[in-house]
Short mmCIF file of C-alpha atoms and ligand atoms in Angstrom, two decimals:
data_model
loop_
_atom_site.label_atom_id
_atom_site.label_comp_id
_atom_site.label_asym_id
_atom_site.label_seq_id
_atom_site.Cartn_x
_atom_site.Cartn_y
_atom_site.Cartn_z
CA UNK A 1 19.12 -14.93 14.43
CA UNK A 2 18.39 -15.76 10.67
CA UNK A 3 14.69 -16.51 10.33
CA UNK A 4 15.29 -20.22 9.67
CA UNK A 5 16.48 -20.60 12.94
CA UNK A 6 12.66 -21.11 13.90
CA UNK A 7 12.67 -24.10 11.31
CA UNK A 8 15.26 -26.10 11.84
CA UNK A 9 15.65 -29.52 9.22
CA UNK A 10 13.16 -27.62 7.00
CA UNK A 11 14.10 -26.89 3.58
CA UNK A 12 15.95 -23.04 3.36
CA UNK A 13 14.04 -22.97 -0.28
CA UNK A 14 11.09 -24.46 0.59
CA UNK A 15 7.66 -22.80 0.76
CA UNK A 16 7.73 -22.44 5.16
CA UNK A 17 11.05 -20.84 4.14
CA UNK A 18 9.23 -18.41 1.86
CA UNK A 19 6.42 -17.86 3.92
CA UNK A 20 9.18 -16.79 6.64
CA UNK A 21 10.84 -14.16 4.44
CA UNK A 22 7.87 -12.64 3.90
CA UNK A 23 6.61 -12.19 7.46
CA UNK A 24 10.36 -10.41 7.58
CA UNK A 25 9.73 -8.23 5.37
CA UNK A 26 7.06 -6.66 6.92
CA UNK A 27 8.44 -6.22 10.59
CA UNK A 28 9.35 -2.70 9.90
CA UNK A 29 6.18 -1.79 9.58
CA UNK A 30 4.44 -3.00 12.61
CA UNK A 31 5.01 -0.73 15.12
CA UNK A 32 4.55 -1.67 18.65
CA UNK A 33 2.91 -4.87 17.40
CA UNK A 34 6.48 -6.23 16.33
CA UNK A 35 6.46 -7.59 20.04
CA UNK A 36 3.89 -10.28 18.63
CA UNK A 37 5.36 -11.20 15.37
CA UNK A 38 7.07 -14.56 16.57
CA UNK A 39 3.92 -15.40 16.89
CA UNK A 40 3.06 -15.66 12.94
CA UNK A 41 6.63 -17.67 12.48
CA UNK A 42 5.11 -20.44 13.86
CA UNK A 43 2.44 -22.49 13.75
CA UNK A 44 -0.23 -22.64 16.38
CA UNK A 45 -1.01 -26.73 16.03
CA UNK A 46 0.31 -29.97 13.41
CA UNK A 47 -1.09 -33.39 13.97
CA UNK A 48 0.04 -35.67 11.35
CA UNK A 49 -2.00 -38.60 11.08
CA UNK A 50 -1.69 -42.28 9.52
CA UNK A 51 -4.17 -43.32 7.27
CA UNK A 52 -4.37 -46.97 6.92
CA UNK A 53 -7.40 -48.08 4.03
CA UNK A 54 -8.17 -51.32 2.36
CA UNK A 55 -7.75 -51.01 -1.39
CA UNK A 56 -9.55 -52.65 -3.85
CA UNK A 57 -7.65 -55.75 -4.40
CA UNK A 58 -7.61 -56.14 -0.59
CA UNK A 59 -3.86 -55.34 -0.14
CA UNK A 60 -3.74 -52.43 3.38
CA UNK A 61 -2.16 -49.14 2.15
CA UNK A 62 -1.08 -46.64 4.54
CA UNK A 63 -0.95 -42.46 3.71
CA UNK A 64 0.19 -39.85 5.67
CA UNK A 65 -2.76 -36.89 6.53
CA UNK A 66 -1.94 -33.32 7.95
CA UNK A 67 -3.78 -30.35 9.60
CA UNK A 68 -2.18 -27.63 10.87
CA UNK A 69 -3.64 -24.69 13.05
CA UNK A 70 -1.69 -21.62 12.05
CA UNK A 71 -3.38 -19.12 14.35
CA UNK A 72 -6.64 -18.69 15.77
CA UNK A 73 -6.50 -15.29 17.41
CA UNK A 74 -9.32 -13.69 14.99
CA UNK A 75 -11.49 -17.18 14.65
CA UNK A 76 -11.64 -20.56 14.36
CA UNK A 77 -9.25 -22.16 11.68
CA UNK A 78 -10.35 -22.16 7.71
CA UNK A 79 -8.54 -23.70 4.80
CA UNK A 80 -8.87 -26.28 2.36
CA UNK A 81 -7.31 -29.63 2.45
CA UNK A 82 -5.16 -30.67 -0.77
CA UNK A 83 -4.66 -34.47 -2.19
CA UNK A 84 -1.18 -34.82 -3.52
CA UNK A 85 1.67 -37.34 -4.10
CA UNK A 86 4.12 -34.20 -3.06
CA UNK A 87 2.16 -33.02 0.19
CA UNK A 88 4.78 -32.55 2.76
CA UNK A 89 4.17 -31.10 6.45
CA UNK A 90 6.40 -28.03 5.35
CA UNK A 91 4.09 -27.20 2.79
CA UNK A 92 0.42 -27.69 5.02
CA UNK A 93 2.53 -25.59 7.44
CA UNK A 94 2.67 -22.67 4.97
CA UNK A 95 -0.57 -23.28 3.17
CA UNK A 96 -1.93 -23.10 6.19
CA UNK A 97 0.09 -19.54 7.45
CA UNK A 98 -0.70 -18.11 4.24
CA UNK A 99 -4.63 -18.64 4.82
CA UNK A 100 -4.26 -17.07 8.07
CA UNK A 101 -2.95 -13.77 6.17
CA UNK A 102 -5.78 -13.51 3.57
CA UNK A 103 -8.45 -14.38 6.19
CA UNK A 104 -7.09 -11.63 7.71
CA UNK A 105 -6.08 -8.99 4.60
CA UNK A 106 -9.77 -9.70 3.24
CA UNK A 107 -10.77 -9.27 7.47
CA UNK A 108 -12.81 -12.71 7.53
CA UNK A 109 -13.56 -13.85 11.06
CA UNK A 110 -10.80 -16.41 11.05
CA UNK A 111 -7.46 -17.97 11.55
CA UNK A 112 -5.82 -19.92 9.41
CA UNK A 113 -5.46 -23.84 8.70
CA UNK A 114 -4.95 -26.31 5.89
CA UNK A 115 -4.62 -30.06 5.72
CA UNK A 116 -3.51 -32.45 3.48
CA UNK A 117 -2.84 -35.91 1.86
CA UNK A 118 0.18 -37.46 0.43
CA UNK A 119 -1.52 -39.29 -1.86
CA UNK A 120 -2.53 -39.29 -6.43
CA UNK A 121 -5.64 -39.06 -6.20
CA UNK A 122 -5.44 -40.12 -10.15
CA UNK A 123 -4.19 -44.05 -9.08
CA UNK A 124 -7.11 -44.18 -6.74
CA UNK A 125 -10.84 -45.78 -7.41
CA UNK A 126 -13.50 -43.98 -6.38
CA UNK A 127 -14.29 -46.17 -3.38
CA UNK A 128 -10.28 -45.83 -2.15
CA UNK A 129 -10.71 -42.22 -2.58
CA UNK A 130 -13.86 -41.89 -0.62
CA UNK A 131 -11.89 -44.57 2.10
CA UNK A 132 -9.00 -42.25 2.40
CA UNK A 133 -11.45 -39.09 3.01
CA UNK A 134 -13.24 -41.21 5.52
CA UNK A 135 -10.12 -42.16 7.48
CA UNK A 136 -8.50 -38.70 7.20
CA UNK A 137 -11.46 -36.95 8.38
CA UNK A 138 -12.66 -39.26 11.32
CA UNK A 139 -8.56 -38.86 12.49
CA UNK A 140 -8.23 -35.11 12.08
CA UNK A 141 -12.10 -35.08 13.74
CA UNK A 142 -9.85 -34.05 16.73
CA UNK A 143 -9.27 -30.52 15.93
CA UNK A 144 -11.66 -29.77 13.07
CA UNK A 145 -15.69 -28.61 13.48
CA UNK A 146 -17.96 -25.79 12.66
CA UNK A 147 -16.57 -23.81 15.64
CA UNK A 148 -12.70 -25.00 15.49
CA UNK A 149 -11.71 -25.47 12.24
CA UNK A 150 -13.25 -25.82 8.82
CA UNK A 151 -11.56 -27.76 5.78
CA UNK A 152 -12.85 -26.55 1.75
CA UNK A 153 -11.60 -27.88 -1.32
CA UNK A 154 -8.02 -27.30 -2.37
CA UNK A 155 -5.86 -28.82 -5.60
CA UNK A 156 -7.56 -32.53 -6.29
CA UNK A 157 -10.18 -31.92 -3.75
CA UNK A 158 -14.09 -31.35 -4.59
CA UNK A 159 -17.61 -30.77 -3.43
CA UNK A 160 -17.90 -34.91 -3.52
CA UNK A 161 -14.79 -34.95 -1.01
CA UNK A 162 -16.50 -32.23 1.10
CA UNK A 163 -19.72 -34.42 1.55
CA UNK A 164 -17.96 -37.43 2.27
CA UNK A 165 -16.02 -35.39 5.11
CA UNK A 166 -18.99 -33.77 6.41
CA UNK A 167 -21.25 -36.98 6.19
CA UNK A 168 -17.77 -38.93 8.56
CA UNK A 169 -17.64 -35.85 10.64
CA UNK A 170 -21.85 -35.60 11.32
CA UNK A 171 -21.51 -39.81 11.87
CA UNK A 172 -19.13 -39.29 14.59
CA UNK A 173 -20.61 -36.61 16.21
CA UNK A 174 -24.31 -37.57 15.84
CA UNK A 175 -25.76 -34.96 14.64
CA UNK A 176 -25.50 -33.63 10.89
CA UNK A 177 -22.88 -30.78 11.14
CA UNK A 178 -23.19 -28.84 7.69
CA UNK A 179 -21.09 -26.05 8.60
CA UNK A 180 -17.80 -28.40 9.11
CA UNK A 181 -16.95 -28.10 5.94
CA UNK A 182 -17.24 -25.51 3.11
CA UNK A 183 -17.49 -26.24 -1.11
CA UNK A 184 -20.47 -28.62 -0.07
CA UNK A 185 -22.53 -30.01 -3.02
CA UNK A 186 -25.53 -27.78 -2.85
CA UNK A 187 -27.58 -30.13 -2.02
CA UNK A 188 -25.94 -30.20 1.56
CA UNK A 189 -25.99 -26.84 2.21
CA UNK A 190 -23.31 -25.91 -0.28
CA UNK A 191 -23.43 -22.01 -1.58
CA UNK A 192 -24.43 -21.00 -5.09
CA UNK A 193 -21.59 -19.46 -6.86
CA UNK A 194 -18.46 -21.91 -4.05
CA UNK A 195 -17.35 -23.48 -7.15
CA UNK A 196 -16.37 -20.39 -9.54
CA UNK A 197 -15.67 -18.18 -6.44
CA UNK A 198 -12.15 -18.32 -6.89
CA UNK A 199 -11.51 -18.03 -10.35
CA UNK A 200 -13.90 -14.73 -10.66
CA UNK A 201 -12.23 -13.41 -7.52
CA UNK A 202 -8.77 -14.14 -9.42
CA UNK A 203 -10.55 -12.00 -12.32
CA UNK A 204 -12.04 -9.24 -10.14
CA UNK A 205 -9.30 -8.28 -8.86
CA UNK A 206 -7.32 -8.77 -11.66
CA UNK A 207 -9.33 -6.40 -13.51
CA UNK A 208 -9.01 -3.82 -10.26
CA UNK A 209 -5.11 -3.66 -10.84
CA UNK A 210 -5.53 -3.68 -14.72
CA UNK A 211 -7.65 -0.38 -13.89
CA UNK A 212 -4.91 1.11 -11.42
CA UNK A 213 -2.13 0.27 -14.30
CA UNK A 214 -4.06 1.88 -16.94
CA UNK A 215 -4.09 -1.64 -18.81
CA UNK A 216 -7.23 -1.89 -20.74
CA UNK A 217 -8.71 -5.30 -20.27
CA UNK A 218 -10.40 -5.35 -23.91
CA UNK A 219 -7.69 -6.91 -25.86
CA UNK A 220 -5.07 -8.11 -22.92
CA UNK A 221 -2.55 -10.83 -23.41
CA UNK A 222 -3.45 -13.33 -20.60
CA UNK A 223 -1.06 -16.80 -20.02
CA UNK A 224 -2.41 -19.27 -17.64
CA UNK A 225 -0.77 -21.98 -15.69
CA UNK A 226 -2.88 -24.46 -14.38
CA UNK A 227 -5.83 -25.43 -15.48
CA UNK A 228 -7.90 -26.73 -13.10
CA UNK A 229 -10.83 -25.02 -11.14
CA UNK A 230 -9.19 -21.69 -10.36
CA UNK A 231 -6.93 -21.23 -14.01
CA UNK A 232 -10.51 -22.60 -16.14
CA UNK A 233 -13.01 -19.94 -14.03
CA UNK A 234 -10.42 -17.09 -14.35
CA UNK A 235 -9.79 -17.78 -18.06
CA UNK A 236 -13.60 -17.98 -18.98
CA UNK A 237 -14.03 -14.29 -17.60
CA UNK A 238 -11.09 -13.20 -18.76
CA UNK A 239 -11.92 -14.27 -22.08
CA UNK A 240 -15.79 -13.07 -21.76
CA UNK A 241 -14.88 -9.14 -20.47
CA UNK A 242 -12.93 -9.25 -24.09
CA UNK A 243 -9.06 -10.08 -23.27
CA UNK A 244 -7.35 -12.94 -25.31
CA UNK A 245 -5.96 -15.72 -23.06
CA UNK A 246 -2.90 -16.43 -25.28
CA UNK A 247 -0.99 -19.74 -23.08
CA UNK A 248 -2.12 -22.02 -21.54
CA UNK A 249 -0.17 -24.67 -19.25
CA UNK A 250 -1.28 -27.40 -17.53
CA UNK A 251 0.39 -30.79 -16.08
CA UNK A 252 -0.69 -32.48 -19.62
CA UNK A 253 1.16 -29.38 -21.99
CA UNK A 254 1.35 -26.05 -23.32
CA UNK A 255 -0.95 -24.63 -25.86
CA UNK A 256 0.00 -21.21 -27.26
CA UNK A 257 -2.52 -18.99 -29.93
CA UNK A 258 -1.52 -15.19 -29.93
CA UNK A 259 -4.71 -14.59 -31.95
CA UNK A 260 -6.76 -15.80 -28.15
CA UNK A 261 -7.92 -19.49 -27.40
CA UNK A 262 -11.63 -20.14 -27.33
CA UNK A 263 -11.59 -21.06 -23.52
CA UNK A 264 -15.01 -22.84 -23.97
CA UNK A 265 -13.84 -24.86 -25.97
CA UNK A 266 -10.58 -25.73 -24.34
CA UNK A 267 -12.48 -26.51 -20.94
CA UNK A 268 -14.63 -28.89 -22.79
CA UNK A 269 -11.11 -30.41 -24.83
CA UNK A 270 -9.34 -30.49 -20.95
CA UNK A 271 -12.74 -32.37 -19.51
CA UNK A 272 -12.70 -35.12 -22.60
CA UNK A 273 -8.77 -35.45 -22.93
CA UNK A 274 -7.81 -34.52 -19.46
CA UNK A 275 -5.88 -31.81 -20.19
CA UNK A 276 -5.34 -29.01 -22.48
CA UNK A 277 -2.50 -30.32 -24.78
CA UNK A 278 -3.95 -31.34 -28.46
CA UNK A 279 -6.54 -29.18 -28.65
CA UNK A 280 -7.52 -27.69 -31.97
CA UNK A 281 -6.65 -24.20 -33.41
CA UNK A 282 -3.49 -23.94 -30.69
CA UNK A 283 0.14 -24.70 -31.17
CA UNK A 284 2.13 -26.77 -28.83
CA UNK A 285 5.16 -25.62 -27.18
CA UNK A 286 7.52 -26.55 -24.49
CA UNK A 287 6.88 -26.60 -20.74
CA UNK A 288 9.89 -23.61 -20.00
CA UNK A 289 8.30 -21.64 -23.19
CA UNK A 290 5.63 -20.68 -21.48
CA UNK A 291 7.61 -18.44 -19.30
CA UNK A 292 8.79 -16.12 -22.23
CA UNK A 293 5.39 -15.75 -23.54
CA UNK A 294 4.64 -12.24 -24.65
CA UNK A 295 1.54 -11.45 -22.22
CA UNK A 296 -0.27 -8.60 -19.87
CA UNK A 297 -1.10 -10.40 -17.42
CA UNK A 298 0.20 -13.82 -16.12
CA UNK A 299 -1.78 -15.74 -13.91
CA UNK A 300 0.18 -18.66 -11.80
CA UNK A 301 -2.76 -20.73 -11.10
CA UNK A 302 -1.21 -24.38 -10.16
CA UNK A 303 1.17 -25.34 -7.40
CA UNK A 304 3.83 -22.95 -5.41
CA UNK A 305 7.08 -21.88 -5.89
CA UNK A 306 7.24 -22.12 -9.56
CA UNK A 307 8.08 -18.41 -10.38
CA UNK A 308 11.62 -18.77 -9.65
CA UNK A 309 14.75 -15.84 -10.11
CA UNK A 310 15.60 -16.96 -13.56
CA UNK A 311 12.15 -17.31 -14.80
CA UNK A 312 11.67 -14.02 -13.30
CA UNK A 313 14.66 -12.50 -15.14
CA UNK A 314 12.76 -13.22 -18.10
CA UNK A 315 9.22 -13.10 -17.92
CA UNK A 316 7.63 -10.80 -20.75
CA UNK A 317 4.73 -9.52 -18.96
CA UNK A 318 2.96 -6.50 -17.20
CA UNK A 319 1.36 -8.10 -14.17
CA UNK A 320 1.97 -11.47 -12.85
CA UNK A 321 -1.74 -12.20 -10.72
CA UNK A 322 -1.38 -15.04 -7.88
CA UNK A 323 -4.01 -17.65 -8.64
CA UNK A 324 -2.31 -20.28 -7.29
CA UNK A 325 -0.89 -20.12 -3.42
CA UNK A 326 2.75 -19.06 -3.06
CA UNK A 327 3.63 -19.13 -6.31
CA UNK A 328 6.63 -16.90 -6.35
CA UNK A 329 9.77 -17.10 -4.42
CA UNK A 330 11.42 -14.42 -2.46
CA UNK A 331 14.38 -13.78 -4.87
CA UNK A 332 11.76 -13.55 -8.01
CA UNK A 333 9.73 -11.14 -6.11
CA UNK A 334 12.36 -8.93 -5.43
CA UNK A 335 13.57 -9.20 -9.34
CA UNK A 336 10.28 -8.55 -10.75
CA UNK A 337 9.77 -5.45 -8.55
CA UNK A 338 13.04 -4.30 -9.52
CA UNK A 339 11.75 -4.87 -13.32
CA UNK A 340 8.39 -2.93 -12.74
CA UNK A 341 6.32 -5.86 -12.88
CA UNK A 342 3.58 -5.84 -10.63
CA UNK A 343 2.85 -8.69 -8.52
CA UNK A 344 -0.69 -9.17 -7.25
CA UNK A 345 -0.35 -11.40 -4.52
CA UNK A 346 -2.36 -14.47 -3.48
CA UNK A 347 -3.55 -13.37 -0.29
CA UNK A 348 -5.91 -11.08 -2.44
CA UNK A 349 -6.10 -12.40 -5.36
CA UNK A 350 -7.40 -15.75 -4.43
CA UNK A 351 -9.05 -14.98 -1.87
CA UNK A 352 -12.93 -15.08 -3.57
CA UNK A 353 -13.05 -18.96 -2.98
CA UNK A 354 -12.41 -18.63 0.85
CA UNK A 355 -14.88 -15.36 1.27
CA UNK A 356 -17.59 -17.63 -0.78
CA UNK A 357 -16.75 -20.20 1.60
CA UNK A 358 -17.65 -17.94 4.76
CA UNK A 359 -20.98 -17.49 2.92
CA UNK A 360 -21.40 -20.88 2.86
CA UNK A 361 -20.48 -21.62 6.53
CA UNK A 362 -22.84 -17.88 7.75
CA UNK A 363 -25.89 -19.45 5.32
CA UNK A 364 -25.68 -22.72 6.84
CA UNK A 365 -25.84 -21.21 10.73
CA UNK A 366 -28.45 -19.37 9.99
CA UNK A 367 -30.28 -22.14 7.23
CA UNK A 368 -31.31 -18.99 5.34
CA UNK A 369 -30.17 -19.21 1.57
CA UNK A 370 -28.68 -16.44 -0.63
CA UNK A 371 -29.12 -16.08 -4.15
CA UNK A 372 -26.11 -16.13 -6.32
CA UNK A 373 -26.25 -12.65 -7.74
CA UNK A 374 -26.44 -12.10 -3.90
CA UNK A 375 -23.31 -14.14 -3.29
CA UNK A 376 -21.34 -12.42 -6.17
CA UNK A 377 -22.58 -9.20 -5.29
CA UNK A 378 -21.42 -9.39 -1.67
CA UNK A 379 -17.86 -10.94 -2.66
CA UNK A 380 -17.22 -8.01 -5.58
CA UNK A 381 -18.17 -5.24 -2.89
CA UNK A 382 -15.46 -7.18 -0.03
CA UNK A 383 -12.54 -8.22 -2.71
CA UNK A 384 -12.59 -4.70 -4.27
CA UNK A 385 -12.72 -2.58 -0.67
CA UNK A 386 -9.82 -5.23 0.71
CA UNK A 387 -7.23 -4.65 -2.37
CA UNK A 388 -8.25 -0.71 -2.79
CA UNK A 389 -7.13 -0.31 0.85
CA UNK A 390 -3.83 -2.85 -0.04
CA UNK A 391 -2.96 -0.66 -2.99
CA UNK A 392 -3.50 2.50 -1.17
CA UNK A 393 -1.06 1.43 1.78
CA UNK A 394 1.42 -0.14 -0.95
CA UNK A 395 1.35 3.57 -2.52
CA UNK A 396 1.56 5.34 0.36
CA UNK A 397 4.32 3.40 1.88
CA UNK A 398 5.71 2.80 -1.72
CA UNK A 399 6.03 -0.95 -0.98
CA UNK A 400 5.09 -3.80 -3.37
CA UNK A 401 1.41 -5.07 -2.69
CA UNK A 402 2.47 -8.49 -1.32
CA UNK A 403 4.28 -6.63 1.90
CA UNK A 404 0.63 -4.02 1.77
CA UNK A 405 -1.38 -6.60 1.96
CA UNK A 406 0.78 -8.62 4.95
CA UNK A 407 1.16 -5.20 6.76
CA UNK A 408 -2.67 -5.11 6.90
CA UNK A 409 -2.96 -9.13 8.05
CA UNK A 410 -0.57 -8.96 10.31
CA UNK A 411 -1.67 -5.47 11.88
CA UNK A 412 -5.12 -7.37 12.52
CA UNK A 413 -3.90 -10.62 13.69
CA UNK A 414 -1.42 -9.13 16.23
CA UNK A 415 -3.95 -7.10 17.81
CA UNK A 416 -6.46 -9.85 18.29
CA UNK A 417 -3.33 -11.26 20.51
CA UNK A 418 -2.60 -8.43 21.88
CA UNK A 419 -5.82 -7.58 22.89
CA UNK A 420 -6.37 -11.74 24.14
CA UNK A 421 -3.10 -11.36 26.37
CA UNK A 422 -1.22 -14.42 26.88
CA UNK A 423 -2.95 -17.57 28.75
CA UNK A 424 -2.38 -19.06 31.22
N1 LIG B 1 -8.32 -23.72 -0.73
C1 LIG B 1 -8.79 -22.38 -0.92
C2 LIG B 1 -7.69 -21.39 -0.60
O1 LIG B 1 -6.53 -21.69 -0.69
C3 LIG B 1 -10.09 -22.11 -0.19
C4 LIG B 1 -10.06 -22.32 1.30
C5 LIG B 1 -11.43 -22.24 1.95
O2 LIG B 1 -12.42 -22.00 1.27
O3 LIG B 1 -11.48 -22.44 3.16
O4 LIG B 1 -7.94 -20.24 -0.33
#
C-alpha cells in the first residue's frame, strides 16, 4: 500500500503528502513500536467550521475555519492557528502533525494541533478581523481549552488575535480562562520573551549546528526568506553574534548586499513600507535569484514547500535552517543530503516559540511570573539538550537530522499509546 492510500483526493505533492513521506522514512527505525505508526498517518480529530461575519458595509461574508487534533497521546493539543487566503484542510492537517513531532522531539507535554482561516487578513478592517476571531473561536470552543487544546499565533496571527480568542473563549465559559491560549499580550498573562521566542530559537540552534560543522558564525553568509516575526527575530541575532545576513526575501521583494544588511534598519524600512523591497544601501533582485545566492546558512522562514528539487539542485549554501514549517519537499531533501548540505529541520529549529508558549500556559496555572532572562535561560538549556541528542542519534545512525529528530518524536509518542492501550 503506497502511503497515499491513507489520503485519498489529497494532493500527492501537497504538504499531508510530505508529512506522510516523512513518517515513512522513519519506520525502520522503530522497532516494536512500528505496530503503532498508522497511528501518526492520521489525524486524531478535523472540524471545519463556517464562519459567517457582518462586514463593514453590512454585506454577510462567510470563511471557512479549521482545527485539527493530530494526536493527544502525550497531552492536550498545542499549535497556533494561521490567517490565510491559501489555508486548506490538507495543510491544518499537516501543520498540525508536524506540531505533534516537535512537541514531542523537544519532549513538551503535548500533542499536536493547528487551526486555521481561509481568509487575507490584509483586505480586512480591524473590526472584521476581530469578528472573524470571535466567530472562529466561539465555533472551534468545542474542542479547544486550557486542558484540550491550546491555539498561539501562527503566519498573520498576533498577541491582539490571542486576546480576542481568549476574551470569546472566557465569555463563553464564564470564567476568564488565560491559559486557552498562548502569545497573550502581557498584560493577560502573556510571557516575557513569546514574541522573539521563535526567531532566537531559529538562531540558537542555528548557531548549535554552525558549531558541529565547524562554521564560524563571525562573518557567515545568512539569506532569509520571510520576513515576518520568525525571519526579522532570527536575522537581528544573527546579525548581532557578528554574521552578515546577505538576502533577504519577503512577499514585497528581494534585497541582496554581500557586504551584510543593517537588519535594524531593514525591520524599521519593512514596518514603514510593509516590506523589505526599496530599502536603502541593498540591491534588488528577482524572486528565483534568491535561491542561487552565495550563503552559509539559509533560513526558509515563510510558508511550506518552497524548497523544491530544482531549487535544491542549485542552492549555494552550507546549511539550509527550517524557520518556517515544512519548508522542504521530500525530493529536495533527499538532493540536498546527497549534496552535503545539511538540513536542520523545523521540528527543532522552530521549536523556541512553542517551548516559550508552554511557559506561558505553566506561568499562567500557577499565576507565578518568570523573568525573561529566566524564560531565555530555560528555553537555551531545553533547545540545545533536544538537538544535541537529535544530532547524536543522526550520527550514530548516520541519518539526516530531519529522520533523528522524527525517530525521537515518534519513539515518544508511540509509547504514550502503547502504554494507554486502545479504548474502548
Ligand atoms: N505557530 C508556532 C509553531 O508553528 C507556535 C505554536 C505554539 O506556540 O503553540 O510552532
Amino acid at each position: 500500500m503506497t502511503a497515499l492510500s491513507y489520503a485519498p483526493g489529497l494532493a500527492p505533492d501537497g504538504p499531508w503528502a510530505t508529512y506522510l513521506d516523512q513518517i515513512e522514512r522513519v519506520r525502520p527505525y522503530l522497532g516494536h513500536l512500528e505496530r503503532w505508526v498508522e497511528t501518526l498517518k492520521r489525524p486524531k480529530r478535523c472540524l471545519v467550521v463556517d464562519i459567517p461575519i457582518e462586514m463593514d458595509d453590512g454585506s454577510v461574508s462567510h470563511f471557512e475555519g479549521f482545527r485539527v487534533q493530530h494526536n493527544l497521546s502525550r497531552g492536550p493539543g498545542k499549535g497556533g492557528v494561521r490567517y490565510h487566503p491559501d489555508v486548506t484542510l490538507e495543510e491544518v492537517m499537516a501543520l498540525a502533525a508536524w506540531m505533534t513531532i516537535k512537541n514531542a522531539a523537544v519532549n513538551l507535554p503535548y500533542g499536536g494541533a493547528k487551526g486555521g482561516v481561509r481568509c487575507d487578513p490584509a483586505r480586512l478592517s480591524m473590526k472584521e478581523l476581530e469578528r472573524v476571531t470571535r466567530r472562529y473561536t466561539s465555533e472551534i470552543g468545542i474542542v479547544i481549552g486550557p486542558m484540550q487544546d491550546i491555539p498561539a499565533p501562527d503566519v498573520n496571527t498576533n498577541a491582539q488575535v490571542m486576546a480576542w480568542m481568549m476574551d470569546t473563549y472566557s465569555m463563553n465559559v464564564g470564567a476568564t480562562a488565560t491559559g486557552v491560549v498562548t502569545g497573550k499580550p502581557i498584560a493577560l498573562g502573556g510571557s516575557l520573551g513569546r514574541v522573539k521566542a521563535t526567531g532566537r530559537g531559529v538562531f540558537v540552534i542555528g548557531r548549535e549546528a554552525a558549531r558541529r560543522l565547524k562554521l564560524p558564525l563571525e562573518g557567515a553568509r545568512v539569506a532569509v526568506q520571510g520576513f515576518g516575526n520568525v525571519g526579522a527575530s532570527a536575522a537581528e541575532l544573527y546579525a548581532a553574534h557578528g554574521a552578515r545576513v546577505v538576502a533577504v526575501q519577503d512577499a514585497s521583494g528581494t534585497v541582496f548586499a554581500p557586504q551584510g544588511l543593517d537588519v535594524r534598519a531593514l525591520i524599521a524600512h519593512a514596518e514603514a513600507n510593509g516590506g523589505v523591497a526599496g530599502c536603502p544601501g541593498a540591491d534588488a533582485i528577482d524572486a528565483e535569484s534568491f535561491w542561487q545566492v552565495e550563503s552559509d546558512v539559509l533560513i526558509p522562514a515563510a510558508l511550506e514547500g518552497v524548497l523544491t528539487a530544482e531549487r535544491a539542485r542549485h542552492l549555494r549554501t552550507k546549511m539550509v535552517l527550517e524557520g518556517a514549517n515544512g519548508p522542504t519537499l521530500p525530493e529536495a531533501d533527499l538532493i540536498l543530503r546527497d549534496r552535503g548540505i545539511t538540513v536542520v529541520p523545523d521540528v527543532i529549529a522552530n521549536a523556541g516559540g512553542v517551548t516559550v508558549s508552554y511557559f506561558e500556559w505553566v506561568q499562567d496555572f500557577s499565576s507565578f511570573f518568570w523573568t525573561e532572562e529566566e524564560i531565555n535561560a530555560r528555553l537555551d538549556k531545553i533547545l540545545i539538550g533536544a538537538f544535541a541528542r537529535i544530532w547524536a542519534d543522526a550520527e550514530r545512525h548516520a541519518i539526516p537530522l530531519r529522520t533523528a529528530a522524527f525517530v525521537v518524536a515518534c519513539e515518544r509518542v508511540l509509547s504514550a499509546r502503547e502504554l494507554r492501550g486502545l479504548y474502548p
